[in-house]
Coordinates of C-alpha atoms in Angstrom, one line a residue:
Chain A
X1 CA 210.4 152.8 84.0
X2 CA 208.4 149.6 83.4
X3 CA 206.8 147.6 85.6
X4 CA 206.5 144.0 85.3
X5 CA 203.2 142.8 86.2
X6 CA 203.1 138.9 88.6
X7 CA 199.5 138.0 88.8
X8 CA 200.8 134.5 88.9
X9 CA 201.9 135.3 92.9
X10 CA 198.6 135.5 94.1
X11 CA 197.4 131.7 93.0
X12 CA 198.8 131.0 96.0
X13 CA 196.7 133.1 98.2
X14 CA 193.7 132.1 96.2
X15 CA 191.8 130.5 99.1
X16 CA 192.2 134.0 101.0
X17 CA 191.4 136.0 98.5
X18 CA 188.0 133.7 98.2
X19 CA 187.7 133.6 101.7
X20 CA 187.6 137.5 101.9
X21 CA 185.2 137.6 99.1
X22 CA 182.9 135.1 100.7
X23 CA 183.1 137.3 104.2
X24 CA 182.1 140.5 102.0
X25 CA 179.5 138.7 100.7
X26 CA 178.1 136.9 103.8
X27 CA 178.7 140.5 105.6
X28 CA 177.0 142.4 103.1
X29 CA 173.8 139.7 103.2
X30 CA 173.2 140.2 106.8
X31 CA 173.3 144.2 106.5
X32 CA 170.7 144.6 103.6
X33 CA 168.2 141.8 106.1
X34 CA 168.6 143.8 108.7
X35 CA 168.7 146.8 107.1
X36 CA 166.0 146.5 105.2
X37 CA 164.1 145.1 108.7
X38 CA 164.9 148.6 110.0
X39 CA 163.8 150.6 107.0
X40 CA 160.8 148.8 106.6
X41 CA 160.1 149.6 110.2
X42 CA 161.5 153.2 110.7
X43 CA 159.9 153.8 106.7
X44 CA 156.6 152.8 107.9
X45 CA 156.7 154.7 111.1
X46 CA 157.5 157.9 109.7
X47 CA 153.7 157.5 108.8
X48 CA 152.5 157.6 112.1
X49 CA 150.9 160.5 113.2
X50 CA 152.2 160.8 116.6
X51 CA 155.4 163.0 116.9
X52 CA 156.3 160.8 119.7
X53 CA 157.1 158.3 116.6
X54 CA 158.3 160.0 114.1
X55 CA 160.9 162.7 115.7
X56 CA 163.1 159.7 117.0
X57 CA 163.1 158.5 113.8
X58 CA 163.9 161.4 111.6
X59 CA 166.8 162.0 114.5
X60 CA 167.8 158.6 113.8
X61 CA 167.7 159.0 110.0
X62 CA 169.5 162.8 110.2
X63 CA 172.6 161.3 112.4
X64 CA 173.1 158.6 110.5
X65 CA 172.8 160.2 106.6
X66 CA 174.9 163.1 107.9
X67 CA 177.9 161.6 109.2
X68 CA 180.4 159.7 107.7
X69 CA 180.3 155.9 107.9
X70 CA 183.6 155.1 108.6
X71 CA 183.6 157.6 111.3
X72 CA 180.3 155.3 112.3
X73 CA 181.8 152.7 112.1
X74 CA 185.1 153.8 114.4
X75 CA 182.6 155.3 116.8
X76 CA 180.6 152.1 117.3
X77 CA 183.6 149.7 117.9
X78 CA 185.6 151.9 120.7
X79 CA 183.0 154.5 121.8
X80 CA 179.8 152.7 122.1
X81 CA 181.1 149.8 124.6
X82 CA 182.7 152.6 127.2
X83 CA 179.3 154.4 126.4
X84 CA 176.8 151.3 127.0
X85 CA 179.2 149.6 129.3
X86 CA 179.2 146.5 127.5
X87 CA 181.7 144.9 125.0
X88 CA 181.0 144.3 121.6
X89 CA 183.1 142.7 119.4
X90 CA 184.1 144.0 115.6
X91 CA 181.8 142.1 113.5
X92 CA 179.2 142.8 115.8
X93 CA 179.9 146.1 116.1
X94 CA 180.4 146.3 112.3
X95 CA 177.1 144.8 111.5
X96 CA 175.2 147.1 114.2
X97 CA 176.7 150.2 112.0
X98 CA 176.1 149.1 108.9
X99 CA 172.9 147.8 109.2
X100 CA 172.0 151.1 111.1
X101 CA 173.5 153.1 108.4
X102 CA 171.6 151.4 105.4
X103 CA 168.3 151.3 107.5
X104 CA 168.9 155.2 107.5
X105 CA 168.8 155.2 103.3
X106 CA 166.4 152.7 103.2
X107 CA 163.9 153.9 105.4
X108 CA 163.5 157.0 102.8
X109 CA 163.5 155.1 100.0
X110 CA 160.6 153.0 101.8
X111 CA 159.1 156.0 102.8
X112 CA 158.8 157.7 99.6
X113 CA 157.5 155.2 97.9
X114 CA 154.5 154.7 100.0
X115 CA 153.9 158.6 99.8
X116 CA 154.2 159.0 96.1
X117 CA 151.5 156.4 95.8
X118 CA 147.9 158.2 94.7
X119 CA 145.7 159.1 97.6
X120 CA 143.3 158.3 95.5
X121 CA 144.3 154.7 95.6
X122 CA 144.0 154.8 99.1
X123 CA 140.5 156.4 99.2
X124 CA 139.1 153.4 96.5
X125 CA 140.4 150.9 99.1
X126 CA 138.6 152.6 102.3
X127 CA 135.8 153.5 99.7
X128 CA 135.8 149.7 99.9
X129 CA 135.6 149.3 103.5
X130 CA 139.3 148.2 104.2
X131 CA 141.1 149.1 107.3
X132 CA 144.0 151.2 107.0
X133 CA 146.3 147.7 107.2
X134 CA 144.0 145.9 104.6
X135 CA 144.6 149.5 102.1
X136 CA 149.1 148.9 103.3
X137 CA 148.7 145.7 102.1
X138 CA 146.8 145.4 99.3
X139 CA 146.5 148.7 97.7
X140 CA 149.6 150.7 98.5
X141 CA 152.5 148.5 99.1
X142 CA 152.3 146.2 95.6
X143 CA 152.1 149.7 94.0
X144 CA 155.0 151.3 96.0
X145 CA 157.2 147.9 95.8
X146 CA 157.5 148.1 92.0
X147 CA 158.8 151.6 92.9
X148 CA 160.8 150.9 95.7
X149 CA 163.2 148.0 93.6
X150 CA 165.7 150.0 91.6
X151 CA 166.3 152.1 94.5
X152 CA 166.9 149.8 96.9
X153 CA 169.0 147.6 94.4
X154 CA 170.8 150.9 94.6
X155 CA 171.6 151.2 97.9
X156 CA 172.4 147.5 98.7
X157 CA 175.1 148.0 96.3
X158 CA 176.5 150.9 98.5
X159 CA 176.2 148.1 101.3
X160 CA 178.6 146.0 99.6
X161 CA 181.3 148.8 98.4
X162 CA 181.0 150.1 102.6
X163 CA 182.0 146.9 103.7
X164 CA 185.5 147.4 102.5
X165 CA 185.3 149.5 105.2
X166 CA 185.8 146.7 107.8
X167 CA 189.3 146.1 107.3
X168 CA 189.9 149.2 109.6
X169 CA 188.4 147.0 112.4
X170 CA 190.6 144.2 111.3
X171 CA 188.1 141.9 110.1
X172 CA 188.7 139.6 107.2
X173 CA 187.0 141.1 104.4
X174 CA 188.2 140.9 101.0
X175 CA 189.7 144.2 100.9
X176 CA 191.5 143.2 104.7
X177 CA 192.9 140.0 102.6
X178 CA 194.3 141.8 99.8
X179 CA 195.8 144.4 102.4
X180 CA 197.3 141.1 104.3
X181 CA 198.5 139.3 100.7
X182 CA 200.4 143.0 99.9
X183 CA 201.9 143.1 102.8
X184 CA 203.3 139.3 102.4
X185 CA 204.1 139.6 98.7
X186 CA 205.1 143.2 98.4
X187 CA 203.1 142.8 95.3
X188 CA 200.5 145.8 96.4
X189 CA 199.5 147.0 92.1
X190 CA 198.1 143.1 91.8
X191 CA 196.5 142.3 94.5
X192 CA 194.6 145.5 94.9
X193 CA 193.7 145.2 91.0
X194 CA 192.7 142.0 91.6
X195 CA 190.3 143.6 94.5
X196 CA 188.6 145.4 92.1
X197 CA 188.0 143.6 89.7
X198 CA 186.2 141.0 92.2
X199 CA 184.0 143.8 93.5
X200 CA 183.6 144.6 90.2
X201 CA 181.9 141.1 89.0
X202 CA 180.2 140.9 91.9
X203 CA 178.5 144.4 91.6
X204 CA 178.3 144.3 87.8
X205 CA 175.1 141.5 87.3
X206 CA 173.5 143.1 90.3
X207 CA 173.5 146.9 88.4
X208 CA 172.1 145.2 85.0
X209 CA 169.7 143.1 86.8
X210 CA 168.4 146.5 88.8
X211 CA 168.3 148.6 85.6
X212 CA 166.1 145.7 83.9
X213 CA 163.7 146.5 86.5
X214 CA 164.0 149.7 86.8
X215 CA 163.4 149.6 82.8
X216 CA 160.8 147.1 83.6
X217 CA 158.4 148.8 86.3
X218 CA 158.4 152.3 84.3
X219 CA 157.1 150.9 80.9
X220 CA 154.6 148.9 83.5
X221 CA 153.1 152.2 84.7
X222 CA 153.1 154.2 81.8
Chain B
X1 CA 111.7 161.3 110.1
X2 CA 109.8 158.7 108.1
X3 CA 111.1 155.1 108.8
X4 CA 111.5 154.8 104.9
X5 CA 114.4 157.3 105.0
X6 CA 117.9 155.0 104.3
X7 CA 120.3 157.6 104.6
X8 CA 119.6 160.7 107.0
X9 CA 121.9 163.7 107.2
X10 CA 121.8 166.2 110.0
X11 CA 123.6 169.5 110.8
X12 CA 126.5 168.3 109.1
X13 CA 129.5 171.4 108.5
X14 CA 132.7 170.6 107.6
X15 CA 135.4 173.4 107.6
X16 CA 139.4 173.0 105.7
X17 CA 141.1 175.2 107.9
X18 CA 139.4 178.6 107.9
X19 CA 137.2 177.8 105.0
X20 CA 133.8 176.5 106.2
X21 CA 132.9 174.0 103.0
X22 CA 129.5 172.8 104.6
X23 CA 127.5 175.0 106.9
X24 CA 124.9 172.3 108.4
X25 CA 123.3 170.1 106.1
X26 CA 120.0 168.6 106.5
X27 CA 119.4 165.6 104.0
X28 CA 117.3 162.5 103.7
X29 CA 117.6 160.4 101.0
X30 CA 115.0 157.0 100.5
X31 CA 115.5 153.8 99.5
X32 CA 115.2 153.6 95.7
X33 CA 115.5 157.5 95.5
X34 CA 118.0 159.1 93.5
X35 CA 119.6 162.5 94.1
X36 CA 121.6 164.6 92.1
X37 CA 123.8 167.1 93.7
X38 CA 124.3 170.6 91.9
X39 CA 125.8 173.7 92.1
X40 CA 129.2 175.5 91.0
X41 CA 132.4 174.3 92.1
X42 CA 133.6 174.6 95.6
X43 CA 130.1 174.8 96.7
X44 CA 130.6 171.6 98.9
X45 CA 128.5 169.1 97.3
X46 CA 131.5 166.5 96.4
X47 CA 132.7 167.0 100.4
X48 CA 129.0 166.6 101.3
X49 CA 129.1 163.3 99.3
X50 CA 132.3 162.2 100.9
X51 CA 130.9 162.8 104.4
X52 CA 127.9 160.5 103.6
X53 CA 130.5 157.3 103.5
X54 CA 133.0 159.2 106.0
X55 CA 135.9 159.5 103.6
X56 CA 135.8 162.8 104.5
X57 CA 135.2 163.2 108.5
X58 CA 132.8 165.9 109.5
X59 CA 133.5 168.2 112.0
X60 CA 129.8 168.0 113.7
X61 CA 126.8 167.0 113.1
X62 CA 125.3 163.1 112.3
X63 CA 125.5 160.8 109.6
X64 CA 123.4 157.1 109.0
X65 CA 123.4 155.7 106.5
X66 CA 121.4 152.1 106.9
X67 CA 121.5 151.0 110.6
X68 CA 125.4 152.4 110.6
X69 CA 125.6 155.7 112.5
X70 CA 127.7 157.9 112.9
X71 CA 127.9 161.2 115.3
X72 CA 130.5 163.7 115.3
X73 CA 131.2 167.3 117.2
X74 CA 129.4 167.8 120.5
X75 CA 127.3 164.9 119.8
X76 CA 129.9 162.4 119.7
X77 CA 131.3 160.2 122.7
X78 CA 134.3 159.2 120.4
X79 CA 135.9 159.3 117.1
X80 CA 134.7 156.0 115.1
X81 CA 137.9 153.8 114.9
X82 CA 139.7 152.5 111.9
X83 CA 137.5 148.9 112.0
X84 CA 134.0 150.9 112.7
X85 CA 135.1 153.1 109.8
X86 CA 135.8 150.8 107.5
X87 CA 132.4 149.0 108.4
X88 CA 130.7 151.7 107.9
X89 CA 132.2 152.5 104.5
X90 CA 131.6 148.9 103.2
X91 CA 127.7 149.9 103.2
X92 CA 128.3 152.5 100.4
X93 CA 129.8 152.3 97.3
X94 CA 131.6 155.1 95.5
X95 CA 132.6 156.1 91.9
X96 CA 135.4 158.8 91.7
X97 CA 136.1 161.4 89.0
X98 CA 139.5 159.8 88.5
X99 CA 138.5 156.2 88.5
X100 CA 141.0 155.5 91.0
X101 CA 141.2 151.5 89.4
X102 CA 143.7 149.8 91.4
X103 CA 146.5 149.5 88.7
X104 CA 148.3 146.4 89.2
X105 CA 144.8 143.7 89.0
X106 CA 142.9 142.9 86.3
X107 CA 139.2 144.4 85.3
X108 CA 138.1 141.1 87.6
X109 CA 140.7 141.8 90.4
X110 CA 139.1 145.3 90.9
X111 CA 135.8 143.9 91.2
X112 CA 136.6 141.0 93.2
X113 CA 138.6 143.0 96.0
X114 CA 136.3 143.9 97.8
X115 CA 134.2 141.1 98.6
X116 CA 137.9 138.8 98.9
X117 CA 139.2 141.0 101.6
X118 CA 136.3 143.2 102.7
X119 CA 134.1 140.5 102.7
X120 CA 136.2 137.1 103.2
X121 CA 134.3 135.7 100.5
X122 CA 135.5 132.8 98.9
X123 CA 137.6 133.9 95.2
X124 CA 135.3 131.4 93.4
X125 CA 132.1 133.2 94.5
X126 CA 133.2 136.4 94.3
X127 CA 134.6 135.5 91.0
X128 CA 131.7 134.6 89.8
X129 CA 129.7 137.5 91.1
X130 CA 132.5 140.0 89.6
X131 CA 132.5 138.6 86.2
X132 CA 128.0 138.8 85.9
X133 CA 128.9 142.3 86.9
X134 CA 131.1 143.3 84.5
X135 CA 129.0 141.8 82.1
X136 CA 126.1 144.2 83.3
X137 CA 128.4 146.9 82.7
X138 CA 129.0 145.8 79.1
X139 CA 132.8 144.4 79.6
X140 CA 132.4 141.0 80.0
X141 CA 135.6 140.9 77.3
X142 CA 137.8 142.7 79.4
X143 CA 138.1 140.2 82.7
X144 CA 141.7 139.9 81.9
X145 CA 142.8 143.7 81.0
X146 CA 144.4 146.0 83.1
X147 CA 143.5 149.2 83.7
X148 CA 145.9 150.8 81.6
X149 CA 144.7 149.0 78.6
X150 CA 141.2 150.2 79.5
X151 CA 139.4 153.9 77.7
X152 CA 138.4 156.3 80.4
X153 CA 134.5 155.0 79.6
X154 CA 135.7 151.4 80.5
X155 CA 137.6 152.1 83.7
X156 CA 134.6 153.9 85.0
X157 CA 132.2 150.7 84.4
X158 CA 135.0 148.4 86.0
X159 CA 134.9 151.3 89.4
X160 CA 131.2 151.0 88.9
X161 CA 131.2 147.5 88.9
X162 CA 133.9 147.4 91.9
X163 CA 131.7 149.3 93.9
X164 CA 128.5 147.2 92.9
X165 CA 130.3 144.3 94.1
X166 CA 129.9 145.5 98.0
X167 CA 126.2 145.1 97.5
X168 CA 126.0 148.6 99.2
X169 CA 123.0 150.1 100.4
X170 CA 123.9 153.2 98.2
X171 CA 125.8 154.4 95.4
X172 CA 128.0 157.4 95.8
X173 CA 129.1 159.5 92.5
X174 CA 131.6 162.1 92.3
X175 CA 131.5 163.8 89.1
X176 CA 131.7 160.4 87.4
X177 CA 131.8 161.6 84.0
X178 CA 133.7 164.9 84.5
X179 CA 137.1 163.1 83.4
X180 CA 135.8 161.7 80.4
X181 CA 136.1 162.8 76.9
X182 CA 132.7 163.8 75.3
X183 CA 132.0 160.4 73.3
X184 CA 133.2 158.0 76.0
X185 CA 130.2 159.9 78.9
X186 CA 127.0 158.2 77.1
X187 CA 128.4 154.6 78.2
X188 CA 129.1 155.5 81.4
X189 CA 125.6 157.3 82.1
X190 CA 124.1 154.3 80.3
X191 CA 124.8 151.8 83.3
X192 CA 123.7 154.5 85.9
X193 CA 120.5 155.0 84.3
X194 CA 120.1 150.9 84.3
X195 CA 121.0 151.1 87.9
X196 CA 118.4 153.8 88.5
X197 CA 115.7 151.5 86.9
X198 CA 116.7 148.4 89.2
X199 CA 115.6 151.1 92.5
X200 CA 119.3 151.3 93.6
X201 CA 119.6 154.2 95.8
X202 CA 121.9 156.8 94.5
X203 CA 123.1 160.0 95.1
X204 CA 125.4 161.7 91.7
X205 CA 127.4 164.9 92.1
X206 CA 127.3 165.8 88.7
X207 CA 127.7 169.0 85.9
X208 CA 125.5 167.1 83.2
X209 CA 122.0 168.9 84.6
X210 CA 120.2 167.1 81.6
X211 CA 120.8 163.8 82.8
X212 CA 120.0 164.7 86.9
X213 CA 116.8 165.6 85.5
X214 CA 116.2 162.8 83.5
X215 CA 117.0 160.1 86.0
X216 CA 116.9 162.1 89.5
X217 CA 114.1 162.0 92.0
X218 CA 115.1 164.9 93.8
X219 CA 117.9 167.6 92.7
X220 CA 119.6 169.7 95.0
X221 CA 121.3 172.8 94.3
X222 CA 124.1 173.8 96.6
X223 CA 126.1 177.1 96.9
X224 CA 128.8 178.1 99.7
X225 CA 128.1 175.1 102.1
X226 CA 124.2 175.7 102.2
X227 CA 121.6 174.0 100.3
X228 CA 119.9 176.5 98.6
X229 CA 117.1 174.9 96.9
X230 CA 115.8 171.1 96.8
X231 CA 113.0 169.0 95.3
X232 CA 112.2 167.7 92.0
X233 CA 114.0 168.0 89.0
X234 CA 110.6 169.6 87.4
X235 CA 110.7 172.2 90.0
X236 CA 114.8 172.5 90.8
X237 CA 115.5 172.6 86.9
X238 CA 112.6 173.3 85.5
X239 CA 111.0 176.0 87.5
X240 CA 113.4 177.2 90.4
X241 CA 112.0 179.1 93.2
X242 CA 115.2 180.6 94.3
X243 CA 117.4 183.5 92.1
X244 CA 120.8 181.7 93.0
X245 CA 119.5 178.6 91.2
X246 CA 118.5 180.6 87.9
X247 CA 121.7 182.1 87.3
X248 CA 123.7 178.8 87.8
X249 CA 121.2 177.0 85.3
X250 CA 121.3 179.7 82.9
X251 CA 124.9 179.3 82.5
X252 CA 123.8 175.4 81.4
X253 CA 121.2 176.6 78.8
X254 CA 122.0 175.9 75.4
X255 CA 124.9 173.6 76.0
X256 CA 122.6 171.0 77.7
X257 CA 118.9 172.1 76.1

């Protein structure tokens, strides 16, 4: 049995498909801010030496590493509004989740970069007389950054790929546009091909660029 | 207590855990003095020296160094903060074993550092300070290198110089030369012996007993948290009163006649 490929259907639907691709990408923006926001924060915290600071967070960072996203992300759209009492609409839902669920990663990855630093860099910079914020700042963190990167190139990646999973809250991602197209054209093999090779280009530069760096910083610190 | 004193030490002990590293120290050091710290490993002299600028916090007794004091145990009304800490620190410079240059700035960044964010000082004055003292310490070449470009010998000038650029009241070293290979310690020991000339007050942890009795004032020989034995180097070296001393300097004869 042969199958007789139509790409040529979906010109039609090109402004969808673009318009899917754009949300993805506009989704996937505001989840790597904010996550990053909260990893910085939570990452940070972890330092503190009060358990009264770090136990929420490592609760925070256990629920949200140990349990499926898209169960997450399910959870935060119909259970969190009966819960809270409140409603909350998809995309705000959606970006509450997965900005949550990316702080969770980054926050270790923030975290351990800042702890693999030398203690001896931060004794030169008290040695120095600096507070503990002037050692953060100017000793530690430019060190732990160049660490940090690759890693966190990484896991915005993973952003991206997890926003397909918004299309189970109906909201017009480019994997909910492809869905829509297939289910118009009964033409399911081309659009979803063409799905994956737009993730695909997208996600592509951004894993060269991140190994470049990754290459980069480790021949730096040799 | 003679006003002269700089630095003034007093029943300092400092325990990690159930292992009591310093058993109350009594120490006062002059201005212009130098002291060299001896004694086998895990006797406590590099914590002792990491009291004296509180990078290590004791568990009693009192520190001043300058007019900074501190007082900790059942003399203290409170913990110094962070700010009072760092204050305090800013008085004394200090030289590590590992160097401890901060990677990602120049020769000149290291030095300038301090006085840029300790100090607020303007980058074109402490610029110009940083780069006369790393031409003291013989690197006036390297400005522009990074550490990683650097031998161990030259990464230990540029810490020297780091530290020198504070203008602290005293100088701190932790086995400075301990990490250096064999033909790269002369140039380090070089610059400290020019800074003992100058009457910069120093106090050396150190292995190399020749040179803490060349250039020392006083020597001190610690073992198990207690100082066993201090005075000049023509008594502590040369002529030591106590057994403990003899038997740690004999180990040092003929390696360092």
């Amino acid at each position: 049995m042969t199958y007789t490929w139509h790409f040529e259907v979906l010109w039609e639907y090109r402004w969808i498909i673009l318009h899917g691709l754009g949300y993805t990408i506009l989704f996937t923006i505001i989840c790597v801010v904010l996550g990053l926001l909260v990893g910085l924060l939570t990452g940070m915290g972890r330092l503190a030496r009060s358990r009264w600071i770090t136990a929420p967070i490592r609760a925070y960072i256990e629920v949200f590493r140990c349990t499926p996203v898209l169960v997450q992300l399910i959870w935060f759209y119909y259970a969190l509004p009966v819960l809270a009492g409140i409603s909350i609409s998809a995309p705000v839902a959606a970006a509450l989740c997965l900005s949550l669920y990316g702080g969770a990663f980054y926050s270790e990855i923030i975290r351990g970069g800042i702890i693999a630093t030398d203690p001896g860099q931060t004794e030169a910079g008290q040695a120095l007389g600096m507070t503990r914020a002037q050692v953060m700042r100017r000793v530690v963190l430019p060190q732990a950054f160049k660490r940090m990167v690759p890693p966190l190139i990484s896991q915005s990646i993973m952003q991206l790929k997890n926003t397909s999973l918004l299309s189970v809250l109906a909201l017009p991602d480019l994997l909910y546009q492809g869905q829509v197209i297939a289910h118009d054209t009964y033409r399911p093999l081309e659009i979803y091909t063409l799905v994956a090779v737009l993730y695909f280009a997208v996600l592509l530069p951004v894993t060269i660029w991140a190994k470049r760096l990754e290459f980069g910083s480790s021949v730096k610190e040799s | 207590m003679t006003q002269a004193s700089l630095i003034e030490i007093r029943g300092l002990e400092k325990s990690f855990g159930k292992n009591a590293v310093l058993k109350g120290i009594h120490l006062e050091v002059a201005k212009g003095e130098v002291v060299a710290l001896i004694g086998p490993s895990g006797s406590g002299k590099s914590t002792l020296l990491r009291c004296i600028n509180l990078l290590t916090l004791p568990d009693s007794g009192q520190v001043r160094v300058g007019d900074h004091d501190a007082a900790f145990g059942k003399n203290a009304t409170r913990m110094p903060g962070d700010r009072e800490l760092a204050r305090f620190r800013a008085r004394t410079g200090m030289v590590f074993q590992h160097f401890n240059l901060f990677p990602h700035m120049t020769a000149l960044g290291n030095v300038m550092e301090g006085p840029v964010t300790v100090l607020k000082q303007r980058r074109k004055e402490a610029e110009a300070t940083a780069r006369e003292l790393l031409q003291k310490v013989g690197l006036a070449d390297k400005t522009d290198v990074y550490p990683d470009k650097l031998s161990g010998g030259q990464k230990q000038r540029v810490a020297i110089a780091r530290a020198l650029a504070m203008r602290p009241d005293v100088m701190l070293f932790d086995e400075a030369t301990s990490a250096l290979d064999p033909e790269l310690v002369g140039e380090v020991l070089q610059v400290i012996k020019s800074l003992a000339r100058e009457g910069m007050t120093m106090i050396l942890v150190t292995h190399e007993i020749a040179f803490a009795k060349e250039v020392a004032d006083k020597v001190i020989f610690m073992r198990d948290g207690v100082v066993v034995e201090c005075g000049p180097p023509s008594q502590v070296i040369e002529a030591p009163l106590q057994e403990a001393t003899r038997s740690f300097l004999a180990r040092f004869k003929g390696t360092h006649a």
